[in-house]
Amino acid sequence: MAKLKIHADHVLNRINKEIYGHFSEHLGRCIYEGLYVGENSAIENVNGMRTDVVEALKEIRVPVLRWPGGCFADEYHWKDGIGPKENRKKMINTHWGGVVEDNSFGTHEYFELCRQLGCETYVNGNLGSGTVREMSEWVEYMTFDGVSPMADERTRNGHEVPWRVNYFGVGNENWGCGGNMTPEFYANEYRRYQTYVRDYHQDCKIRKICCGPNVDDYEWTRKVLATCFSRSQEEQHGFMDGLSLHYYTIPGDDWNSHKGSATEFDGKEYYKTLHRAYYMEELVRRHSEIMDEFDPQKKVGLMVDEWGTWYDVEPGTNPGFLYQQNTMRDAMVAALTLNIFNKHSDRVKMANIAQMVNVLQAVILTDGAQMIKTPTWYVFRMYRDHQDAQLVESSIDAAPIGAETENCVPNLSESVSVDADGVLHITVANLSIEESYEIDTEIQGRTYEDRAEGAGKGDDAITGEILTGAMAARNTFESPETVKMTAFDDIKRTENGLRFTIPACSVIHLAVR
Ligand code: AHR
């Protein structure tokens, strides 16, 4: 039996809802086909956004959406994507498949999508190949309320009222596709560019995100902070509000020729994938330690604005489109990673899974008019109550598994929060593909009487849901509900808490009222 200890009265910090954020790039079929089909499409849409996808995304309460890239962002010239669509410039998407980008999805369409989703906005600017003026004018175009060349142009293009930009990224992966810069060079460029990212709304300040490290490049973190972290941050808004971190889970050993299949894998590869996903814990911890040296008050967030699994593309699809299937293995990666982010939410203020639809670890896949929710979608659905809830202290007796494959991971992973109504949300993942575990949950800080009467089945004070299946189980267009969340009510009350058994390869969410 494994003990799960919860200190319900020991609140640590708020879990920023943005940890459950998403990323959408002009890449493959993410924007075009996946999210945007155009007003004249036979697929049901509202102002060009497909209704089925928007509805599915609203169910998981998307809190924030990053756009337009990724590597695409540092080649994107926003003026090509405004005005009458027939006049918009066409360009080659050099990074992703060499296809023609007709710019029919641009700034106005992005804000319309966020309006429909009811989410915050995160626009990524072009530092790699754009000018300071171009970036500054984009911010003016999006947010200035008054008479100005950019605000006037926005009005001429049909949107008099300015939008709100909640987050603005000053470049993307500038150590790589965003200009191959050294940390010293980027840091100085960052200071210059961010100066002209003006705040035109006093009640909605733009939170500026500085390009952070690739994986374990701790030197990048240290050098960039040394130049960009402003001491004036002690009193007010400084040069930066966030530092990004990118890390992808790739089971294969050769980035170019073998990342591994999304669907054909054995137990050894399963544990290898989870082992690599678990590396996120070390990355977050070690980058946070460096950030603590500069920013002990934790004013700057670590923004993991690209994370997820990255496999070989599905056979027969464009290699530049990064289209991959999604299995229970991906659900376990998501559950493990989100528990890590929750546990580190004193420093991790945003995270954006890559990517929202049809690309990498997508929550939604589409094929023409068809749409499926992936196992990863269900994890976001089960974890949605953690958004803006208070993280409470908790721990579980986890034991290492996968050792025989040289890829150890903890068998169990958990996090616990209390929402605004006082409901306790417990999320537990059993990473083992062989063993189920009985979990004895001890809840301290809430007396037994505080909880409603009843136990187990029919106990409406405790509700549960479960996602479970074989490690390679997945949804397909032929069988869209092979993997889906179901009610979980085999929960026993004990003197100090609850007891339940979590099957192998499963994720459970319990809500205790
Ligand atoms: O998400 C795919 C790509 O991965 C992004 O464009 C880039 O930022 C990262 O390398």
mmCIF file of N, CA, C and O in Angstrom, residues 392-445:
data_model
loop_
_atom_site.group_PDB
_atom_site.id
_atom_site.type_symbol
_atom_site.label_atom_id
_atom_site.label_comp_id
_atom_site.label_asym_id
_atom_site.label_seq_id
_atom_site.Cartn_x
_atom_site.Cartn_y
_atom_site.Cartn_z
ATOM 1 N N VAL A 392 -1.508 22.702 -2.247
ATOM 2 C CA VAL A 392 -1.276 22.381 -0.840
ATOM 3 C C VAL A 392 -0.180 21.324 -0.745
ATOM 4 O O VAL A 392 0.102 20.604 -1.713
ATOM 5 N N GLU A 393 0.426 21.256 0.437
ATOM 6 C CA GLU A 393 1.526 20.324 0.619
ATOM 7 C C GLU A 393 1.012 18.885 0.537
ATOM 8 O O GLU A 393 -0.028 18.552 1.123
ATOM 9 N N SER A 394 1.728 18.062 -0.194
ATOM 10 C CA SER A 394 1.346 16.648 -0.305
ATOM 11 C C SER A 394 2.589 15.839 -0.674
ATOM 12 O O SER A 394 3.567 16.382 -1.199
ATOM 13 N N SER A 395 2.527 14.559 -0.370
ATOM 14 C CA SER A 395 3.629 13.669 -0.760
ATOM 15 C C SER A 395 3.089 12.257 -0.900
ATOM 16 O O SER A 395 2.072 11.914 -0.287
ATOM 17 N N ILE A 396 3.771 11.463 -1.697
ATOM 18 C CA ILE A 396 3.335 10.081 -1.891
ATOM 19 C C ILE A 396 4.549 9.166 -1.767
ATOM 20 O O ILE A 396 5.675 9.563 -2.130
ATOM 21 N N ASP A 397 4.337 7.967 -1.247
ATOM 22 C CA ASP A 397 5.430 6.984 -1.177
ATOM 23 C C ASP A 397 5.631 6.411 -2.574
ATOM 24 O O ASP A 397 4.934 5.471 -2.945
ATOM 25 N N ALA A 398 6.530 6.996 -3.311
ATOM 26 C CA ALA A 398 6.761 6.493 -4.672
ATOM 27 C C ALA A 398 7.994 5.601 -4.664
ATOM 28 O O ALA A 398 8.937 5.834 -3.910
ATOM 29 N N ALA A 399 7.975 4.591 -5.508
ATOM 30 C CA ALA A 399 9.131 3.697 -5.627
ATOM 31 C C ALA A 399 9.606 3.726 -7.078
ATOM 32 O O ALA A 399 8.799 3.902 -7.989
ATOM 33 N N PRO A 400 10.922 3.564 -7.284
ATOM 34 C CA PRO A 400 11.395 3.598 -8.674
ATOM 35 C C PRO A 400 10.948 2.367 -9.460
ATOM 36 O O PRO A 400 10.944 1.258 -8.925
ATOM 37 N N ILE A 401 10.560 2.563 -10.682
ATOM 38 C CA ILE A 401 10.235 1.443 -11.580
ATOM 39 C C ILE A 401 10.971 1.665 -12.899
ATOM 40 O O ILE A 401 11.458 2.754 -13.171
ATOM 41 N N GLY A 402 11.026 0.602 -13.701
ATOM 42 C CA GLY A 402 11.686 0.705 -15.004
ATOM 43 C C GLY A 402 13.183 0.482 -14.922
ATOM 44 O O GLY A 402 13.899 0.629 -15.922
ATOM 45 N N ALA A 403 13.697 0.118 -13.723
ATOM 46 C CA ALA A 403 15.143 -0.019 -13.540
ATOM 47 C C ALA A 403 15.724 -1.063 -14.483
ATOM 48 O O ALA A 403 16.825 -0.890 -15.013
ATOM 49 N N GLU A 404 14.968 -2.136 -14.713
ATOM 50 C CA GLU A 404 15.473 -3.203 -15.576
ATOM 51 C C GLU A 404 15.718 -2.698 -16.992
ATOM 52 O O GLU A 404 16.457 -3.280 -17.765
ATOM 53 N N THR A 405 15.095 -1.578 -17.326
ATOM 54 C CA THR A 405 15.312 -1.008 -18.659
ATOM 55 C C THR A 405 16.295 0.171 -18.587
ATOM 56 O O THR A 405 16.462 0.904 -19.543
ATOM 57 N N GLU A 406 16.900 0.369 -17.427
ATOM 58 C CA GLU A 406 17.820 1.494 -17.162
ATOM 59 C C GLU A 406 17.133 2.845 -17.314
ATOM 60 O O GLU A 406 17.756 3.841 -17.647
ATOM 61 N N ASN A 407 15.836 2.843 -17.144
ATOM 62 C CA ASN A 407 15.100 4.088 -17.267
ATOM 63 C C ASN A 407 14.149 4.239 -16.091
ATOM 64 O O ASN A 407 12.952 4.097 -16.224
ATOM 65 N N CYS A 408 14.738 4.525 -14.943
ATOM 66 C CA CYS A 408 13.940 4.624 -13.722
ATOM 67 C C CYS A 408 13.007 5.823 -13.748
ATOM 68 O O CYS A 408 13.389 6.911 -14.173
ATOM 69 N N VAL A 409 11.806 5.604 -13.266
ATOM 70 C CA VAL A 409 10.871 6.697 -12.993
ATOM 71 C C VAL A 409 10.129 6.336 -11.712
ATOM 72 O O VAL A 409 10.008 5.157 -11.385
ATOM 73 N N PRO A 410 9.589 7.338 -11.015
ATOM 74 C CA PRO A 410 8.758 6.997 -9.859
ATOM 75 C C PRO A 410 7.476 6.317 -10.364
ATOM 76 O O PRO A 410 6.944 6.721 -11.406
ATOM 77 N N ASN A 411 7.017 5.317 -9.618
ATOM 78 C CA ASN A 411 5.790 4.636 -10.069
ATOM 79 C C ASN A 411 4.566 5.536 -9.950
ATOM 80 O O ASN A 411 3.646 5.448 -10.758
ATOM 81 N N LEU A 412 4.582 6.434 -8.929
ATOM 82 C CA LEU A 412 3.404 7.267 -8.681
ATOM 83 C C LEU A 412 3.775 8.742 -8.667
ATOM 84 O O LEU A 412 4.855 9.115 -8.199
ATOM 85 N N SER A 413 2.877 9.547 -9.171
ATOM 86 C CA SER A 413 3.098 10.991 -9.198
ATOM 87 C C SER A 413 1.785 11.653 -8.804
ATOM 88 O O SER A 413 0.709 11.180 -9.195
ATOM 89 N N GLU A 414 1.865 12.728 -8.024
ATOM 90 C CA GLU A 414 0.623 13.365 -7.578
ATOM 91 C C GLU A 414 0.812 14.862 -7.394
ATOM 92 O O GLU A 414 1.937 15.347 -7.272
ATOM 93 N N SER A 415 -0.312 15.571 -7.340
ATOM 94 C CA SER A 415 -0.341 16.944 -6.839
ATOM 95 C C SER A 415 -1.756 17.218 -6.342
ATOM 96 O O SER A 415 -2.710 16.567 -6.775
ATOM 97 N N VAL A 416 -1.847 18.177 -5.416
ATOM 98 C CA VAL A 416 -3.133 18.425 -4.750
ATOM 99 C C VAL A 416 -3.336 19.935 -4.611
ATOM 100 O O VAL A 416 -2.405 20.665 -4.275
ATOM 101 N N SER A 417 -4.562 20.375 -4.873
ATOM 102 C CA SER A 417 -4.867 21.798 -4.694
ATOM 103 C C SER A 417 -6.253 21.969 -4.072
ATOM 104 O O SER A 417 -7.051 21.028 -4.052
ATOM 105 N N VAL A 418 -6.507 23.169 -3.596
ATOM 106 C CA VAL A 418 -7.836 23.516 -3.057
ATOM 107 C C VAL A 418 -8.368 24.669 -3.893
ATOM 108 O O VAL A 418 -7.688 25.684 -4.059
ATOM 109 N N ASP A 419 -9.577 24.504 -4.432
ATOM 110 C CA ASP A 419 -10.110 25.571 -5.289
ATOM 111 C C ASP A 419 -10.845 26.628 -4.469
ATOM 112 O O ASP A 419 -10.938 26.541 -3.232
ATOM 113 N N ALA A 420 -11.376 27.634 -5.163
ATOM 114 C CA ALA A 420 -12.001 28.772 -4.469
ATOM 115 C C ALA A 420 -13.209 28.350 -3.635
ATOM 116 O O ALA A 420 -13.574 29.037 -2.677
ATOM 117 N N ASP A 421 -13.828 27.222 -3.962
ATOM 118 C CA ASP A 421 -14.980 26.749 -3.172
ATOM 119 C C ASP A 421 -14.564 25.796 -2.061
ATOM 120 O O ASP A 421 -15.419 25.149 -1.434
ATOM 121 N N GLY A 422 -13.271 25.647 -1.860
ATOM 122 C CA GLY A 422 -12.786 24.773 -0.797
ATOM 123 C C GLY A 422 -12.727 23.308 -1.190
ATOM 124 O O GLY A 422 -12.495 22.441 -0.344
ATOM 125 N N VAL A 423 -12.942 23.001 -2.452
ATOM 126 C CA VAL A 423 -12.896 21.603 -2.898
ATOM 127 C C VAL A 423 -11.436 21.193 -3.099
ATOM 128 O O VAL A 423 -10.643 21.929 -3.705
ATOM 129 N N LEU A 424 -11.115 20.019 -2.568
ATOM 130 C CA LEU A 424 -9.750 19.491 -2.689
ATOM 131 C C LEU A 424 -9.654 18.692 -3.993
ATOM 132 O O LEU A 424 -10.488 17.817 -4.237
ATOM 133 N N HIS A 425 -8.661 18.994 -4.815
ATOM 134 C CA HIS A 425 -8.484 18.264 -6.075
ATOM 135 C C HIS A 425 -7.188 17.461 -6.018
ATOM 136 O O HIS A 425 -6.109 18.027 -5.845
ATOM 137 N N ILE A 426 -7.335 16.157 -6.136
ATOM 138 C CA ILE A 426 -6.182 15.252 -6.041
ATOM 139 C C ILE A 426 -5.995 14.623 -7.409
ATOM 140 O O ILE A 426 -6.925 14.009 -7.948
ATOM 141 N N THR A 427 -4.812 14.780 -7.994
ATOM 142 C CA THR A 427 -4.540 14.093 -9.265
ATOM 143 C C THR A 427 -3.359 13.140 -9.044
ATOM 144 O O THR A 427 -2.309 13.545 -8.535
ATOM 145 N N VAL A 428 -3.579 11.894 -9.419
ATOM 146 C CA VAL A 428 -2.561 10.859 -9.221
ATOM 147 C C VAL A 428 -2.370 10.109 -10.532
ATOM 148 O O VAL A 428 -3.345 9.767 -11.213
ATOM 149 N N ALA A 429 -1.104 9.851 -10.866
ATOM 150 C CA ALA A 429 -0.812 9.048 -12.058
ATOM 151 C C ALA A 429 -0.027 7.816 -11.631
ATOM 152 O O ALA A 429 0.902 7.909 -10.823
ATOM 153 N N ASN A 430 -0.441 6.654 -12.144
ATOM 154 C CA ASN A 430 0.311 5.417 -11.936
ATOM 155 C C ASN A 430 1.050 5.117 -13.240
ATOM 156 O O ASN A 430 0.446 4.718 -14.235
ATOM 157 N N LEU A 431 2.366 5.320 -13.203
ATOM 158 C CA LEU A 431 3.172 5.184 -14.416
ATOM 159 C C LEU A 431 3.500 3.737 -14.759
ATOM 160 O O LEU A 431 3.971 3.443 -15.870
ATOM 161 N N SER A 432 3.263 2.847 -13.813
ATOM 162 C CA SER A 432 3.602 1.442 -14.067
ATOM 163 C C SER A 432 2.660 0.845 -15.107
ATOM 164 O O SER A 432 1.458 1.109 -15.091
ATOM 165 N N ILE A 433 3.239 0.023 -16.002
ATOM 166 C CA ILE A 433 2.358 -0.665 -16.955
ATOM 167 C C ILE A 433 2.054 -2.080 -16.474
ATOM 168 O O ILE A 433 1.327 -2.810 -17.130
ATOM 169 N N GLU A 434 2.620 -2.455 -15.297
ATOM 170 C CA GLU A 434 2.380 -3.812 -14.792
ATOM 171 C C GLU A 434 1.519 -3.837 -13.536
ATOM 172 O O GLU A 434 0.683 -4.712 -13.372
ATOM 173 N N GLU A 435 1.749 -2.885 -12.637
ATOM 174 C CA GLU A 435 1.193 -2.988 -11.284
ATOM 175 C C GLU A 435 0.096 -1.968 -11.020
ATOM 176 O O GLU A 435 0.228 -0.807 -11.409
ATOM 177 N N SER A 436 -0.918 -2.411 -10.297
ATOM 178 C CA SER A 436 -1.868 -1.453 -9.731
ATOM 179 C C SER A 436 -1.423 -1.219 -8.281
ATOM 180 O O SER A 436 -0.683 -2.040 -7.710
ATOM 181 N N TYR A 437 -1.856 -0.123 -7.689
ATOM 182 C CA TYR A 437 -1.441 0.177 -6.310
ATOM 183 C C TYR A 437 -2.642 0.634 -5.484
ATOM 184 O O TYR A 437 -3.465 1.430 -5.973
ATOM 185 N N GLU A 438 -2.672 0.154 -4.270
ATOM 186 C CA GLU A 438 -3.672 0.649 -3.343
ATOM 187 C C GLU A 438 -3.097 1.911 -2.700
ATOM 188 O O GLU A 438 -1.953 1.911 -2.230
ATOM 189 N N ILE A 439 -3.865 2.966 -2.688
ATOM 190 C CA ILE A 439 -3.365 4.236 -2.154
ATOM 191 C C ILE A 439 -4.153 4.578 -0.893
ATOM 192 O O ILE A 439 -5.383 4.747 -0.941
ATOM 193 N N ASP A 440 -3.429 4.692 0.199
ATOM 194 C CA ASP A 440 -4.046 5.083 1.453
ATOM 195 C C ASP A 440 -3.824 6.586 1.608
ATOM 196 O O ASP A 440 -2.703 7.039 1.813
ATOM 197 N N THR A 441 -4.894 7.338 1.485
ATOM 198 C CA THR A 441 -4.773 8.794 1.483
ATOM 199 C C THR A 441 -5.122 9.357 2.845
ATOM 200 O O THR A 441 -6.231 9.154 3.340
ATOM 201 N N GLU A 442 -4.150 10.055 3.421
ATOM 202 C CA GLU A 442 -4.382 10.653 4.737
ATOM 203 C C GLU A 442 -4.542 12.158 4.523
ATOM 204 O O GLU A 442 -3.634 12.808 4.012
ATOM 205 N N ILE A 443 -5.701 12.668 4.896
ATOM 206 C CA ILE A 443 -5.945 14.097 4.695
ATOM 207 C C ILE A 443 -5.874 14.793 6.048
ATOM 208 O O ILE A 443 -6.734 14.587 6.902
ATOM 209 N N GLN A 444 -4.841 15.588 6.215
ATOM 210 C CA GLN A 444 -4.700 16.345 7.462
ATOM 211 C C GLN A 444 -5.232 17.757 7.252
ATOM 212 O O GLN A 444 -5.206 18.272 6.144
ATOM 213 N N GLY A 445 -5.695 18.378 8.339
ATOM 214 C CA GLY A 445 -6.125 19.766 8.233
ATOM 215 C C GLY A 445 -7.574 19.918 7.863
ATOM 216 O O GLY A 445 -8.049 21.018 7.621
#
